[in-house]
Amino acid sequence: MKKLLKSSMMIGFASLFMIGCSSGGSTNLEEGGTITLDLGHGGSTDSHLNEAAKKFIELVDEKSDGQIIINNHPNSELGAEREMTESVQSQLLDIAIVSTGPVGNFADKVNALDFPFLFDDRKHAEKVLDGPVGEEINQQLEEVNLKNLYWVDNGSYHIATNDKPIRTLADMKGLKFRTQENQVQIDTMNALGAKATPIPFSELFLSAQQGVVDGQGNSLAVLIPNSYYEVHKYLTITNHMYSAGLILMNNDQFKSYPEDVQQILLDAAKEAGTHEREFVQQLNAEYLEKAKANGMEIIEGVDLEPFKEAVQPVYENHADKYGELHQIIRENK
């Protein structure tokens, strides 16, 4: 199975899945059945996403006494995030840990989280995700056959550029900036004066290396483990977007399991997600030092008010769809 999973032929993967993910012939753990699942994500082996995956796998194994086995597939082995989300939705992949960016194409309320300068800090974001807004989004995901087992943290976004330092809003003008396949992120970069260029994460490093894009918005938790200091000379600290992630499963598949299996998956995801959130915060200072040590110039103390003013039209243009959610988010501090 491992060899087939590494293949780009998702048809083969689908065939394997149709044989059944329960290798022990039963999903009832009390009867001695076993369940084998595959988990994909786009992070490197030393990334925060892989930390979440490893912790989740460890906890599921522990809570199920080894009867639920999860195989980990990092580094976009099973496709880019949108492809993995599609595979989960159609039950070709069991579990995927993905960022919110592409998921908004499946359930549009997810997009409400990706607006610039929306959250005061990560504690504010976590309170929102673990509260009524997060639950409302989760319910919409279930309507499109996706089950969010728990929210994880991708870190706060900063601006990384190849050759031009960003010290003022004017410095953004005309630069090609990578975004996820997400209309809100596209609108945000365009509002800042850049030229939004949607590119899957799996293609981003090469695109930056070849000058297809001049920069990107991303978190230290993504930039540093993936060695983006090799292609970006400058990092401007902006904290302009909190990036959440999800541990996604097919909702029908999740509901097909007995309650004890469902509870194991939910409990393990919550514990793993909580662990991963702290992991991201603990490593931020280390990542910043590593960026400096590898030649990145860190630009701090930038006046962000012009940036915040520039993106207000993004909120206005999407007010009909997300205005109510944003009001709840602002009040839920």
PDB file of C-alpha atoms in Angstrom, residues 91-254:
ATOM      1  CA  GLN A  91     -13.397   9.176   0.567  1.00  0.00           C
ATOM      2  CA  LEU A  92     -10.223   8.435  -1.355  1.00  0.00           C
ATOM      3  CA  LEU A  93      -8.085   9.619   1.571  1.00  0.00           C
ATOM      4  CA  ASP A  94      -8.930   9.040   5.212  1.00  0.00           C
ATOM      5  CA  ILE A  95      -7.485  12.118   6.933  1.00  0.00           C
ATOM      6  CA  ALA A  96      -5.738  15.315   5.833  1.00  0.00           C
ATOM      7  CA  ILE A  97      -4.254  18.145   7.866  1.00  0.00           C
ATOM      8  CA  VAL A  98      -4.656  21.262   5.736  1.00  0.00           C
ATOM      9  CA  SER A  99      -4.746  25.036   6.080  1.00  0.00           C
ATOM     10  CA  THR A 100      -7.976  26.982   5.735  1.00  0.00           C
ATOM     11  CA  GLY A 101      -6.982  28.524   2.391  1.00  0.00           C
ATOM     12  CA  PRO A 102      -8.234  25.876  -0.056  1.00  0.00           C
ATOM     13  CA  VAL A 103     -10.996  24.572   2.243  1.00  0.00           C
ATOM     14  CA  GLY A 104     -13.011  27.736   1.677  1.00  0.00           C
ATOM     15  CA  ASN A 105     -13.656  26.450  -1.845  1.00  0.00           C
ATOM     16  CA  PHE A 106     -15.723  23.643  -0.287  1.00  0.00           C
ATOM     17  CA  ALA A 107     -17.411  25.523   2.582  1.00  0.00           C
ATOM     18  CA  ASP A 108     -17.320  29.276   2.124  1.00  0.00           C
ATOM     19  CA  LYS A 109     -17.677  30.191   5.819  1.00  0.00           C
ATOM     20  CA  VAL A 110     -14.085  29.011   6.269  1.00  0.00           C
ATOM     21  CA  ASN A 111     -13.045  32.059   4.239  1.00  0.00           C
ATOM     22  CA  ALA A 112     -14.248  34.334   7.040  1.00  0.00           C
ATOM     23  CA  LEU A 113     -11.157  33.350   9.026  1.00  0.00           C
ATOM     24  CA  ASP A 114      -8.643  34.420   6.375  1.00  0.00           C
ATOM     25  CA  PHE A 115      -9.222  38.171   6.478  1.00  0.00           C
ATOM     26  CA  PRO A 116      -6.252  40.435   7.261  1.00  0.00           C
ATOM     27  CA  PHE A 117      -5.745  41.882  10.734  1.00  0.00           C
ATOM     28  CA  LEU A 118      -8.931  40.129  11.923  1.00  0.00           C
ATOM     29  CA  PHE A 119      -7.655  38.683  15.202  1.00  0.00           C
ATOM     30  CA  ASP A 120      -5.942  40.597  17.986  1.00  0.00           C
ATOM     31  CA  ASP A 121      -3.628  37.681  18.725  1.00  0.00           C
ATOM     32  CA  ARG A 122      -3.537  33.887  18.628  1.00  0.00           C
ATOM     33  CA  LYS A 123      -5.459  33.564  21.927  1.00  0.00           C
ATOM     34  CA  HIS A 124      -8.288  35.542  20.367  1.00  0.00           C
ATOM     35  CA  ALA A 125      -8.174  33.243  17.331  1.00  0.00           C
ATOM     36  CA  GLU A 126      -8.210  30.085  19.438  1.00  0.00           C
ATOM     37  CA  LYS A 127     -11.195  31.328  21.441  1.00  0.00           C
ATOM     38  CA  VAL A 128     -13.100  31.958  18.221  1.00  0.00           C
ATOM     39  CA  LEU A 129     -12.193  28.606  16.670  1.00  0.00           C
ATOM     40  CA  ASP A 130     -13.119  26.687  19.816  1.00  0.00           C
ATOM     41  CA  GLY A 131     -16.364  28.636  20.212  1.00  0.00           C
ATOM     42  CA  PRO A 132     -19.646  29.219  18.338  1.00  0.00           C
ATOM     43  CA  VAL A 133     -18.008  30.553  15.164  1.00  0.00           C
ATOM     44  CA  GLY A 134     -15.780  27.504  14.845  1.00  0.00           C
ATOM     45  CA  GLU A 135     -18.774  25.240  15.444  1.00  0.00           C
ATOM     46  CA  GLU A 136     -20.849  27.066  12.813  1.00  0.00           C
ATOM     47  CA  ILE A 137     -18.065  26.558  10.283  1.00  0.00           C
ATOM     48  CA  ASN A 138     -17.733  22.909  11.288  1.00  0.00           C
ATOM     49  CA  GLN A 139     -21.442  22.380  10.682  1.00  0.00           C
ATOM     50  CA  GLN A 140     -21.155  23.784   7.166  1.00  0.00           C
ATOM     51  CA  LEU A 141     -18.208  21.479   6.522  1.00  0.00           C
ATOM     52  CA  GLU A 142     -20.298  18.493   7.540  1.00  0.00           C
ATOM     53  CA  GLU A 143     -22.942  19.539   5.011  1.00  0.00           C
ATOM     54  CA  VAL A 144     -20.339  18.999   2.265  1.00  0.00           C
ATOM     55  CA  ASN A 145     -19.220  15.672   3.769  1.00  0.00           C
ATOM     56  CA  LEU A 146     -16.136  16.956   5.612  1.00  0.00           C
ATOM     57  CA  LYS A 147     -15.583  16.450   9.332  1.00  0.00           C
ATOM     58  CA  ASN A 148     -13.192  18.778  11.140  1.00  0.00           C
ATOM     59  CA  LEU A 149     -11.811  16.733  14.022  1.00  0.00           C
ATOM     60  CA  TYR A 150     -10.047  19.803  15.476  1.00  0.00           C
ATOM     61  CA  TRP A 151      -8.507  23.154  14.592  1.00  0.00           C
ATOM     62  CA  VAL A 152      -4.711  23.507  14.472  1.00  0.00           C
ATOM     63  CA  ASP A 153      -2.412  26.522  14.205  1.00  0.00           C
ATOM     64  CA  ASN A 154      -0.421  27.495  11.108  1.00  0.00           C
ATOM     65  CA  GLY A 155       0.976  30.592  12.811  1.00  0.00           C
ATOM     66  CA  SER A 156       0.610  34.274  11.990  1.00  0.00           C
ATOM     67  CA  TYR A 157       1.551  35.478   8.529  1.00  0.00           C
ATOM     68  CA  HIS A 158       4.433  37.809   7.784  1.00  0.00           C
ATOM     69  CA  ILE A 159       5.706  39.107   4.440  1.00  0.00           C
ATOM     70  CA  ALA A 160       8.710  37.363   2.878  1.00  0.00           C
ATOM     71  CA  THR A 161      10.301  38.757  -0.299  1.00  0.00           C
ATOM     72  CA  ASN A 162      13.019  37.635  -2.685  1.00  0.00           C
ATOM     73  CA  ASP A 163      14.948  40.830  -3.374  1.00  0.00           C
ATOM     74  CA  LYS A 164      12.969  43.877  -2.264  1.00  0.00           C
ATOM     75  CA  PRO A 165      12.524  44.740   1.427  1.00  0.00           C
ATOM     76  CA  ILE A 166       9.026  45.775   2.502  1.00  0.00           C
ATOM     77  CA  ARG A 167       9.228  48.753   4.849  1.00  0.00           C
ATOM     78  CA  THR A 168       6.165  50.708   3.718  1.00  0.00           C
ATOM     79  CA  LEU A 169       2.912  49.964   1.932  1.00  0.00           C
ATOM     80  CA  ALA A 170       4.319  51.567  -1.225  1.00  0.00           C
ATOM     81  CA  ASP A 171       6.995  48.853  -1.363  1.00  0.00           C
ATOM     82  CA  MET A 172       4.296  46.287  -2.129  1.00  0.00           C
ATOM     83  CA  LYS A 173       3.236  47.902  -5.380  1.00  0.00           C
ATOM     84  CA  GLY A 174       3.522  45.690  -8.447  1.00  0.00           C
ATOM     85  CA  LEU A 175       5.234  42.748  -6.737  1.00  0.00           C
ATOM     86  CA  LYS A 176       3.919  39.285  -7.598  1.00  0.00           C
ATOM     87  CA  PHE A 177       2.786  37.717  -4.315  1.00  0.00           C
ATOM     88  CA  ARG A 178       1.805  34.107  -3.944  1.00  0.00           C
ATOM     89  CA  THR A 179      -1.529  33.410  -2.316  1.00  0.00           C
ATOM     90  CA  GLN A 180      -3.439  30.238  -1.652  1.00  0.00           C
ATOM     91  CA  GLU A 181      -6.358  29.392  -3.932  1.00  0.00           C
ATOM     92  CA  ASN A 182      -8.580  31.612  -1.828  1.00  0.00           C
ATOM     93  CA  GLN A 183     -10.455  34.690  -3.051  1.00  0.00           C
ATOM     94  CA  VAL A 184     -10.119  36.625   0.199  1.00  0.00           C
ATOM     95  CA  GLN A 185      -6.343  36.181   0.202  1.00  0.00           C
ATOM     96  CA  ILE A 186      -6.240  37.165  -3.464  1.00  0.00           C
ATOM     97  CA  ASP A 187      -8.276  40.305  -2.766  1.00  0.00           C
ATOM     98  CA  THR A 188      -6.063  41.154   0.206  1.00  0.00           C
ATOM     99  CA  MET A 189      -2.812  41.078  -1.740  1.00  0.00           C
ATOM    100  CA  ASN A 190      -4.345  43.080  -4.578  1.00  0.00           C
ATOM    101  CA  ALA A 191      -5.633  45.661  -2.073  1.00  0.00           C
ATOM    102  CA  LEU A 192      -2.091  46.024  -0.722  1.00  0.00           C
ATOM    103  CA  GLY A 193      -0.916  46.935  -4.217  1.00  0.00           C
ATOM    104  CA  ALA A 194       0.680  43.607  -5.089  1.00  0.00           C
ATOM    105  CA  LYS A 195      -0.302  41.222  -7.875  1.00  0.00           C
ATOM    106  CA  ALA A 196      -1.884  38.167  -6.299  1.00  0.00           C
ATOM    107  CA  THR A 197      -0.630  34.913  -7.823  1.00  0.00           C
ATOM    108  CA  PRO A 198      -2.388  31.745  -6.596  1.00  0.00           C
ATOM    109  CA  ILE A 199       0.035  28.812  -6.465  1.00  0.00           C
ATOM    110  CA  PRO A 200      -0.262  25.475  -4.609  1.00  0.00           C
ATOM    111  CA  PHE A 201       2.175  25.180  -1.732  1.00  0.00           C
ATOM    112  CA  SER A 202       3.805  22.134  -3.304  1.00  0.00           C
ATOM    113  CA  GLU A 203       4.924  24.355  -6.221  1.00  0.00           C
ATOM    114  CA  LEU A 204       5.813  27.454  -4.209  1.00  0.00           C
ATOM    115  CA  PHE A 205       9.502  26.955  -3.436  1.00  0.00           C
ATOM    116  CA  LEU A 206      10.427  26.447  -7.082  1.00  0.00           C
ATOM    117  CA  SER A 207       8.211  29.367  -8.111  1.00  0.00           C
ATOM    118  CA  ALA A 208      10.027  31.665  -5.685  1.00  0.00           C
ATOM    119  CA  GLN A 209      13.401  30.295  -6.736  1.00  0.00           C
ATOM    120  CA  GLN A 210      12.635  30.958 -10.415  1.00  0.00           C
ATOM    121  CA  GLY A 211      11.149  34.399  -9.812  1.00  0.00           C
ATOM    122  CA  VAL A 212       7.623  33.416 -10.801  1.00  0.00           C
ATOM    123  CA  VAL A 213       6.650  35.177  -7.577  1.00  0.00           C
ATOM    124  CA  ASP A 214       8.475  37.976  -5.757  1.00  0.00           C
ATOM    125  CA  GLY A 215       7.269  36.989  -2.333  1.00  0.00           C
ATOM    126  CA  GLN A 216       4.602  35.480  -0.158  1.00  0.00           C
ATOM    127  CA  GLY A 217       2.708  35.885   3.046  1.00  0.00           C
ATOM    128  CA  ASN A 218       3.343  33.010   5.415  1.00  0.00           C
ATOM    129  CA  SER A 219       4.161  32.050   8.983  1.00  0.00           C
ATOM    130  CA  LEU A 220       7.552  31.287  10.470  1.00  0.00           C
ATOM    131  CA  ALA A 221       6.220  27.785  11.129  1.00  0.00           C
ATOM    132  CA  VAL A 222       5.983  27.277   7.374  1.00  0.00           C
ATOM    133  CA  LEU A 223       8.826  29.428   6.064  1.00  0.00           C
ATOM    134  CA  ILE A 224      11.691  28.202   8.218  1.00  0.00           C
ATOM    135  CA  PRO A 225      11.259  24.387   8.315  1.00  0.00           C
ATOM    136  CA  ASN A 226      10.861  24.527   4.535  1.00  0.00           C
ATOM    137  CA  SER A 227      14.089  26.567   4.129  1.00  0.00           C
ATOM    138  CA  TYR A 228      12.512  29.582   2.442  1.00  0.00           C
ATOM    139  CA  TYR A 229      15.458  31.644   3.661  1.00  0.00           C
ATOM    140  CA  GLU A 230      17.237  30.139   0.646  1.00  0.00           C
ATOM    141  CA  VAL A 231      14.977  32.077  -1.752  1.00  0.00           C
ATOM    142  CA  HIS A 232      13.718  35.042   0.300  1.00  0.00           C
ATOM    143  CA  LYS A 233      16.229  37.654   1.473  1.00  0.00           C
ATOM    144  CA  TYR A 234      13.785  39.686   3.566  1.00  0.00           C
ATOM    145  CA  LEU A 235      11.147  39.015   6.191  1.00  0.00           C
ATOM    146  CA  THR A 236       8.882  41.835   7.347  1.00  0.00           C
ATOM    147  CA  ILE A 237       7.088  41.162  10.633  1.00  0.00           C
ATOM    148  CA  THR A 238       3.429  42.049  10.048  1.00  0.00           C
ATOM    149  CA  ASN A 239       1.262  39.409  11.768  1.00  0.00           C
ATOM    150  CA  HIS A 240      -1.275  40.365   9.131  1.00  0.00           C
ATOM    151  CA  MET A 241      -3.206  37.089   9.117  1.00  0.00           C
ATOM    152  CA  TYR A 242      -3.733  34.284  11.583  1.00  0.00           C
ATOM    153  CA  SER A 243      -3.646  31.013   9.675  1.00  0.00           C
ATOM    154  CA  ALA A 244      -5.717  28.176  11.062  1.00  0.00           C
ATOM    155  CA  GLY A 245      -5.616  24.565   9.938  1.00  0.00           C
ATOM    156  CA  LEU A 246      -7.962  21.614  10.157  1.00  0.00           C
ATOM    157  CA  ILE A 247      -7.685  17.885  10.794  1.00  0.00           C
ATOM    158  CA  LEU A 248     -10.191  16.759   8.172  1.00  0.00           C
ATOM    159  CA  MET A 249     -11.946  13.446   7.702  1.00  0.00           C
ATOM    160  CA  ASN A 250     -14.770  12.307   5.458  1.00  0.00           C
ATOM    161  CA  ASN A 251     -17.959  12.896   7.461  1.00  0.00           C
ATOM    162  CA  ASP A 252     -19.780   9.795   6.223  1.00  0.00           C
ATOM    163  CA  GLN A 253     -16.745   7.675   6.989  1.00  0.00           C
ATOM    164  CA  PHE A 254     -16.463   9.199  10.464  1.00  0.00           C
TER     165      PHE A 254
END
